[in-house]
Each structure stands twice: as structure tokens, then as C-alpha cells.
Amino acid sequence: MIELLAAASIGAALLWLVVQPILAPSAAAPVDLDPIDPEETPRGQALLALKEIEFDRATGKLSEHDYAALKLKYSAAAIAALDAPVKRFCSNCGAALPDRAIFCAQCGERVSR
Ligand SMILES: [Zn+2]
């Protein structure tokens, strides 16, 4: 009887291991503890894209015509991001801060207004 119970609980545990990641894939995924990269801001992304197309043009992957079109697009995106409401970022970890934040929610650093 004890053996049967043990076998049943092992079976249940194995079933849980198989089913659990399917039911809760986010819980099974490794937690990303990296601070937010400042380059993930819209402006950072546009500036990164500008660097990339300059590199692609230099290496001959982009034609002069395509480069001009893309440069216009990404420059506009970078400028649009500058015009967006001023966002504050933690000087310690780069996380975006709510308007009235005194402490960074990401790393706990005290932030000046
Ligand atoms: Zn922070």
C-alpha cells in the first residue's frame, strides 16, 4: 500500500513537471534581472538603427538610395522621440522613472527630481 502511494506521488510529481511549464510558461522562464538598457528607449533604438545603416552602407549592403531613405526615417524617429514628454531615468540602472518618483523601483536608488 505504501509502495502504491509512493508510486502515485512520483507519478503526480512527474506529471506536474511536464504540465507546469505548459500551464505557466512565464513562471518557468528564467527571470531577467538585467537593468533596462538605455538603448531600449525609442530614441536609443533610432540612434542604434542609424549607426547600423551607416555600417551597412559602408560595407556595401545598402545602396546610397536605400541608405538615404532609411536615414530620413530613423532621423525622424529619433527627433520624434526627443519631442516626446521628457521621461526621467534612473542614473544608477537606467530604468524609466514615474514623474514623482523619489526612489527607483528597479534598483532602489534615490533619485533627485
Ligand atoms: Zn535604478
Coordinates of N, CA, C and O and ligand atoms in Angstrom, one line a residue:
M1 N 0.8 -1.2 0.0 CA 0.0 0.0 0.0 C 0.9 1.3 0.0 O 0.6 2.2 -0.7
I2 N 1.9 1.2 0.8 CA 2.8 2.4 0.9 C 3.5 2.5 -0.5 O 3.7 3.7 -1.0
E3 N 3.9 1.4 -1.1 CA 4.6 1.5 -2.4 C 3.7 2.1 -3.4 O 4.1 2.9 -4.3
L4 N 2.4 1.7 -3.3 CA 1.4 2.3 -4.3 C 1.3 3.8 -4.2 O 1.3 4.5 -5.1
L5 N 1.3 4.2 -2.9 CA 1.2 5.7 -2.6 C 2.4 6.4 -3.2 O 2.4 7.5 -3.8
A6 N 3.6 5.8 -2.9 CA 4.8 6.4 -3.4 C 4.9 6.5 -4.9 O 5.2 7.5 -5.4
A7 N 4.4 5.4 -5.5 CA 4.4 5.4 -7.0 C 3.5 6.5 -7.5 O 3.7 7.2 -8.5
A8 N 2.3 6.6 -6.8 CA 1.3 7.6 -7.3 C 1.8 9.0 -7.1 O 1.7 9.8 -8.0
S9 N 2.5 9.3 -6.0 CA 3.0 10.6 -5.8 C 4.2 10.9 -6.7 O 4.3 12.1 -7.2
I10 N 5.0 10.0 -7.0 CA 6.1 10.2 -8.0 C 5.5 10.5 -9.4 O 5.9 11.4 -10.1
G11 N 4.4 9.7 -9.7 CA 3.7 9.9 -11.0 C 3.1 11.3 -11.1 O 3.3 12.0 -12.1
A12 N 2.5 11.7 -9.9 CA 1.9 13.1 -9.9 C 3.0 14.1 -10.1 O 2.8 15.1 -10.8
A13 N 4.1 13.9 -9.4 CA 5.2 14.9 -9.5 C 5.8 15.0 -10.9 O 6.0 16.1 -11.4
L14 N 5.9 13.8 -11.5 CA 6.4 13.8 -12.9 C 5.4 14.5 -13.8 O 5.8 15.3 -14.7
L15 N 4.1 14.2 -13.6 CA 3.1 14.9 -14.4 C 3.1 16.4 -14.2 O 3.0 17.1 -15.2
W16 N 3.3 16.8 -13.0 CA 3.4 18.3 -12.7 C 4.6 18.9 -13.4 O 4.5 20.0 -14.0
L17 N 5.7 18.2 -13.4 CA 6.9 18.8 -14.0 C 6.7 18.9 -15.5 O 7.2 19.9 -16.2
V18 N 5.9 18.0 -16.1 CA 5.6 18.1 -17.6 C 4.6 19.2 -17.9 O 4.7 19.9 -18.8
V19 N 3.5 19.2 -17.0 CA 2.4 20.1 -17.3 C 2.7 21.5 -16.9 O 2.3 22.5 -17.6
Q20 N 3.4 21.7 -15.8 CA 3.6 23.0 -15.2 C 4.2 24.1 -16.2 O 3.6 25.2 -16.3
P21 N 5.2 23.7 -17.0 CA 5.7 24.8 -17.9 C 4.8 25.1 -19.0 O 4.8 26.2 -19.5
I22 N 3.9 24.1 -19.3 CA 2.9 24.4 -20.4 C 1.8 25.4 -19.8 O 1.4 26.3 -20.5
L23 N 1.4 25.1 -18.6 CA 0.4 26.0 -18.0 C 0.9 27.4 -17.6 O 0.2 28.3 -17.8
A24 N 2.1 27.4 -17.2 CA 2.7 28.7 -16.8 C 4.1 28.9 -17.4 O 5.1 28.8 -16.7
P25 N 4.1 29.2 -18.7 CA 5.4 29.3 -19.4 C 6.3 30.4 -18.8 O 7.5 30.3 -18.8
S26 N 5.6 31.5 -18.4 CA 6.4 32.7 -17.9 C 7.0 32.4 -16.6 O 8.1 32.8 -16.3
A27 N 6.4 31.5 -15.8 CA 6.9 31.2 -14.5 C 8.1 30.3 -14.6 O 9.1 30.3 -13.8
A28 N 8.2 29.5 -15.7 CA 9.3 28.6 -15.9 C 10.5 29.3 -16.6 O 11.6 28.8 -16.4
A29 N 10.2 30.4 -17.3 CA 11.3 31.1 -17.9 C 12.2 31.8 -16.9 O 11.8 32.2 -15.8
P30 N 13.5 31.8 -17.2 CA 14.4 32.4 -16.3 C 14.1 33.9 -16.1 O 13.7 34.6 -17.1
V31 N 14.2 34.4 -14.9 CA 13.9 35.8 -14.6 C 15.0 36.7 -15.1 O 16.2 36.4 -14.8
D32 N 14.7 37.7 -15.9 CA 15.7 38.6 -16.4 C 15.9 39.7 -15.4 O 15.1 40.6 -15.2
L33 N 17.1 39.7 -14.8 CA 17.4 40.6 -13.7 C 18.3 41.8 -14.2 O 18.6 42.7 -13.5
D34 N 18.6 41.7 -15.5 CA 19.4 42.8 -16.1 C 18.7 44.2 -16.0 O 17.5 44.2 -16.2
P35 N 19.4 45.2 -15.7 CA 18.8 46.5 -15.7 C 18.4 46.9 -17.1 O 19.0 46.4 -18.1
I36 N 17.4 47.8 -17.2 CA 16.9 48.2 -18.5 C 18.0 48.9 -19.3 O 18.7 49.8 -18.7
D37 N 18.3 48.5 -20.5 CA 19.3 49.1 -21.3 C 18.8 50.4 -21.8 O 17.7 50.5 -22.4
P38 N 19.6 51.5 -21.6 CA 19.1 52.8 -22.1 C 18.8 52.8 -23.6 O 18.1 53.6 -24.1
E39 N 19.5 51.9 -24.3 CA 19.3 51.9 -25.7 C 18.0 51.3 -26.1 O 17.6 51.3 -27.3
E40 N 17.2 50.8 -25.1 CA 15.9 50.3 -25.4 C 14.9 51.4 -25.5 O 13.7 51.2 -25.7
T41 N 15.3 52.6 -25.2 CA 14.3 53.8 -25.4 C 14.1 54.0 -26.9 O 15.0 53.6 -27.7
P42 N 13.0 54.6 -27.2 CA 12.7 54.8 -28.7 C 13.9 55.6 -29.3 O 14.3 55.3 -30.5
R43 N 14.4 56.6 -28.6 CA 15.5 57.4 -29.2 C 16.8 56.6 -29.4 O 17.4 56.6 -30.4
G44 N 17.0 55.8 -28.3 CA 18.2 54.9 -28.4 C 18.1 53.9 -29.5 O 19.1 53.7 -30.2
Q45 N 16.9 53.4 -29.8 CA 16.7 52.4 -30.9 C 16.9 53.1 -32.2 O 17.5 52.5 -33.1
A46 N 16.4 54.3 -32.3 CA 16.5 55.0 -33.6 C 18.0 55.4 -33.9 O 18.5 55.2 -35.0
L47 N 18.7 55.8 -32.8 CA 20.2 56.1 -33.0 C 21.0 54.9 -33.3 O 21.9 54.9 -34.1
L48 N 20.6 53.7 -32.7 CA 21.2 52.5 -33.0 C 21.0 52.1 -34.5 O 21.9 51.6 -35.1
A49 N 19.7 52.3 -34.9 CA 19.4 51.9 -36.3 C 20.2 52.8 -37.3 O 20.6 52.3 -38.3
L50 N 20.4 54.1 -36.9 CA 21.1 55.0 -37.7 C 22.6 54.5 -37.9 O 23.2 54.5 -39.0
K51 N 23.1 54.0 -36.7 CA 24.5 53.5 -36.8 C 24.6 52.3 -37.7 O 25.6 52.1 -38.4
E52 N 23.6 51.4 -37.6 CA 23.6 50.2 -38.3 C 23.5 50.5 -39.8 O 24.2 49.8 -40.6
I53 N 22.6 51.4 -40.2 CA 22.5 51.7 -41.7 C 23.8 52.3 -42.2 O 24.2 52.1 -43.4
E54 N 24.5 53.1 -41.3 CA 25.7 53.7 -41.8 C 26.8 52.6 -42.0 O 27.5 52.6 -42.9
F55 N 26.7 51.6 -41.1 CA 27.7 50.5 -41.2 C 27.3 49.7 -42.5 O 28.2 49.3 -43.3
D56 N 26.0 49.5 -42.7 CA 25.6 48.7 -43.9 C 26.0 49.4 -45.2 O 26.3 48.8 -46.2
R57 N 25.9 50.7 -45.2 CA 26.3 51.5 -46.4 C 27.8 51.4 -46.6 O 28.3 51.1 -47.7
A58 N 28.5 51.5 -45.5 CA 30.0 51.4 -45.6 C 30.5 50.0 -46.1 O 31.5 50.0 -46.8
T59 N 29.7 49.0 -45.7 CA 30.1 47.7 -46.2 C 29.4 47.3 -47.5 O 29.6 46.1 -47.9
G60 N 28.7 48.2 -48.1 CA 28.1 47.9 -49.4 C 26.8 47.1 -49.3 O 26.3 46.7 -50.3
K61 N 26.2 46.9 -48.1 CA 25.0 46.1 -48.0 C 23.8 47.0 -48.4 O 22.7 46.5 -48.7
L62 N 23.9 48.3 -48.2 CA 22.8 49.2 -48.5 C 23.2 50.1 -49.7 O 24.3 50.6 -49.7
S63 N 22.3 50.3 -50.6 CA 22.6 51.2 -51.7 C 22.5 52.7 -51.2 O 21.8 52.9 -50.1
E64 N 23.1 53.6 -51.9 CA 23.0 55.0 -51.5 C 21.5 55.5 -51.3 O 21.2 56.2 -50.4
H65 N 20.7 55.0 -52.3 CA 19.3 55.4 -52.3 C 18.6 54.8 -51.1 O 17.8 55.5 -50.4
D66 N 18.8 53.5 -50.8 CA 18.1 52.9 -49.6 C 18.6 53.6 -48.3 O 17.9 53.8 -47.4
Y67 N 19.9 53.9 -48.3 CA 20.5 54.5 -47.1 C 19.9 55.8 -46.8 O 19.5 56.2 -45.7
A68 N 19.7 56.6 -47.9 CA 19.1 58.0 -47.7 C 17.7 57.9 -47.2 O 17.3 58.6 -46.3
A69 N 16.9 56.9 -47.7 CA 15.5 56.7 -47.3 C 15.5 56.3 -45.9 O 14.7 56.8 -45.1
L70 N 16.3 55.3 -45.5 CA 16.3 54.8 -44.1 C 16.8 55.9 -43.1 O 16.3 56.0 -42.0
K71 N 17.8 56.6 -43.5 CA 18.4 57.7 -42.7 C 17.3 58.7 -42.3 O 17.2 59.2 -41.2
L72 N 16.5 59.1 -43.4 CA 15.4 60.0 -43.2 C 14.4 59.4 -42.2 O 14.0 60.1 -41.3
K73 N 14.1 58.2 -42.3 CA 13.1 57.5 -41.5 C 13.6 57.5 -40.0 O 12.8 57.9 -39.1
Y74 N 14.8 57.0 -39.8 CA 15.3 56.9 -38.4 C 15.6 58.2 -37.8 O 15.5 58.4 -36.6
S75 N 16.1 59.2 -38.6 CA 16.3 60.5 -38.0 C 15.0 61.1 -37.5 O 15.0 61.7 -36.4
A76 N 13.9 60.9 -38.3 CA 12.6 61.4 -37.9 C 12.2 60.7 -36.6 O 11.7 61.4 -35.7
A77 N 12.5 59.5 -36.5 CA 12.1 58.7 -35.3 C 12.9 59.2 -34.1 O 12.3 59.4 -33.0
A78 N 14.2 59.5 -34.3 CA 15.0 60.0 -33.2 C 14.5 61.4 -32.7 O 14.4 61.7 -31.5
I79 N 14.1 62.2 -33.7 CA 13.7 63.6 -33.4 C 12.3 63.5 -32.7 O 12.0 64.2 -31.7
A80 N 11.4 62.6 -33.2 CA 10.1 62.4 -32.6 C 10.2 62.0 -31.1 O 9.5 62.4 -30.3
A81 N 11.2 61.1 -30.9 CA 11.4 60.6 -29.5 C 11.9 61.7 -28.6 O 11.6 61.8 -27.4
L82 N 12.7 62.7 -29.2 CA 13.2 63.8 -28.4 C 12.0 64.7 -28.0 O 12.0 65.3 -27.0
D83 N 11.0 64.8 -28.9 CA 9.9 65.7 -28.7 C 8.9 65.1 -27.7 O 8.0 65.8 -27.2
A84 N 9.0 63.8 -27.5 CA 8.1 63.1 -26.6 C 8.2 63.7 -25.2 O 9.3 64.3 -24.9
P85 N 7.2 63.6 -24.3 CA 7.3 64.1 -23.0 C 8.6 63.7 -22.3 O 8.9 62.5 -22.4
V86 N 9.2 64.6 -21.6 CA 10.5 64.2 -21.0 C 10.3 63.1 -20.0 O 9.5 63.3 -19.1
K87 N 11.0 62.1 -20.2 CA 11.0 61.0 -19.2 C 12.3 61.0 -18.4 O 13.3 61.3 -18.9
R88 N 12.1 60.6 -17.2 CA 13.3 60.5 -16.3 C 13.8 59.1 -16.2 O 13.0 58.2 -16.2
F89 N 15.1 59.0 -16.1 CA 15.7 57.6 -16.0 C 16.6 57.6 -14.8 O 17.2 58.6 -14.5
C90 N 16.6 56.4 -14.2 CA 17.5 56.2 -13.0 C 18.9 56.4 -13.4 O 19.3 55.8 -14.4
S91 N 19.7 57.2 -12.7 CA 21.1 57.4 -13.1 C 21.9 56.1 -12.7 O 23.0 56.0 -13.2
N92 N 21.4 55.3 -11.9 CA 22.1 54.1 -11.5 C 21.9 52.9 -12.4 O 22.8 52.2 -12.8
C93 N 20.6 52.6 -12.8 CA 20.3 51.4 -13.6 C 19.7 51.8 -14.9 O 19.5 50.9 -15.8
G94 N 19.3 53.0 -15.1 CA 18.7 53.4 -16.4 C 17.2 53.1 -16.6 O 16.6 53.3 -17.6
A95 N 16.5 52.6 -15.5 CA 15.1 52.3 -15.6 C 14.3 53.6 -15.7 O 14.7 54.7 -15.2
A96 N 13.2 53.6 -16.5 CA 12.3 54.7 -16.6 C 11.7 55.0 -15.2 O 11.3 54.1 -14.5
L97 N 11.6 56.2 -14.9 CA 11.0 56.6 -13.6 C 9.7 57.3 -13.7 O 9.5 58.2 -14.6
P98 N 8.7 57.0 -12.9 CA 7.5 57.8 -12.8 C 7.8 59.2 -12.5 O 8.8 59.5 -11.8
D99 N 6.9 60.1 -12.9 CA 7.2 61.5 -12.7 C 7.6 62.0 -11.3 O 8.5 62.8 -11.2
R100 N 6.9 61.4 -10.3 CA 7.2 61.9 -9.0 C 8.0 60.9 -8.1 O 8.1 61.0 -6.9
A101 N 8.7 60.0 -8.8 CA 9.5 59.0 -8.1 C 10.6 59.6 -7.3 O 11.2 60.6 -7.7
I102 N 10.8 59.2 -6.1 CA 11.9 59.6 -5.2 C 12.9 58.5 -5.2 O 14.1 58.7 -5.2
F103 N 12.4 57.2 -5.3 CA 13.3 56.1 -5.3 C 13.1 55.3 -6.6 O 11.9 55.3 -7.1
C104 N 14.1 54.7 -7.2 CA 13.9 53.9 -8.4 C 13.3 52.6 -8.0 O 13.7 51.9 -7.0
A105 N 12.2 52.2 -8.7 CA 11.5 51.0 -8.4 C 12.4 49.8 -8.8 O 12.2 48.7 -8.3
Q106 N 13.3 50.0 -9.7 CA 14.1 48.9 -10.2 C 15.2 48.5 -9.3 O 15.4 47.4 -8.9
C107 N 16.0 49.5 -8.8 CA 17.2 49.2 -8.0 C 17.2 49.8 -6.7 O 18.0 49.6 -5.8
G108 N 16.2 50.7 -6.4 CA 16.1 51.3 -5.1 C 16.9 52.5 -4.9 O 17.0 53.1 -3.8
E109 N 17.6 52.9 -5.9 CA 18.5 54.1 -5.8 C 17.6 55.4 -5.6 O 16.5 55.5 -6.2
R110 N 18.1 56.3 -4.7 CA 17.4 57.5 -4.5 C 17.6 58.4 -5.7 O 18.8 58.6 -6.1
V111 N 16.6 59.0 -6.3 CA 16.8 59.8 -7.5 C 16.4 61.2 -7.2 O 15.4 61.4 -6.5
S112 N 17.2 62.2 -7.6 CA 16.8 63.6 -7.4 C 15.8 64.0 -8.4 O 15.8 63.5 -9.6
R113 N 15.0 65.0 -8.1 CA 14.0 65.4 -9.0 C 14.5 66.5 -10.0 O 15.4 67.2 -9.6
Ligands
ZN1 ZN 17.6 52.3 -10.7

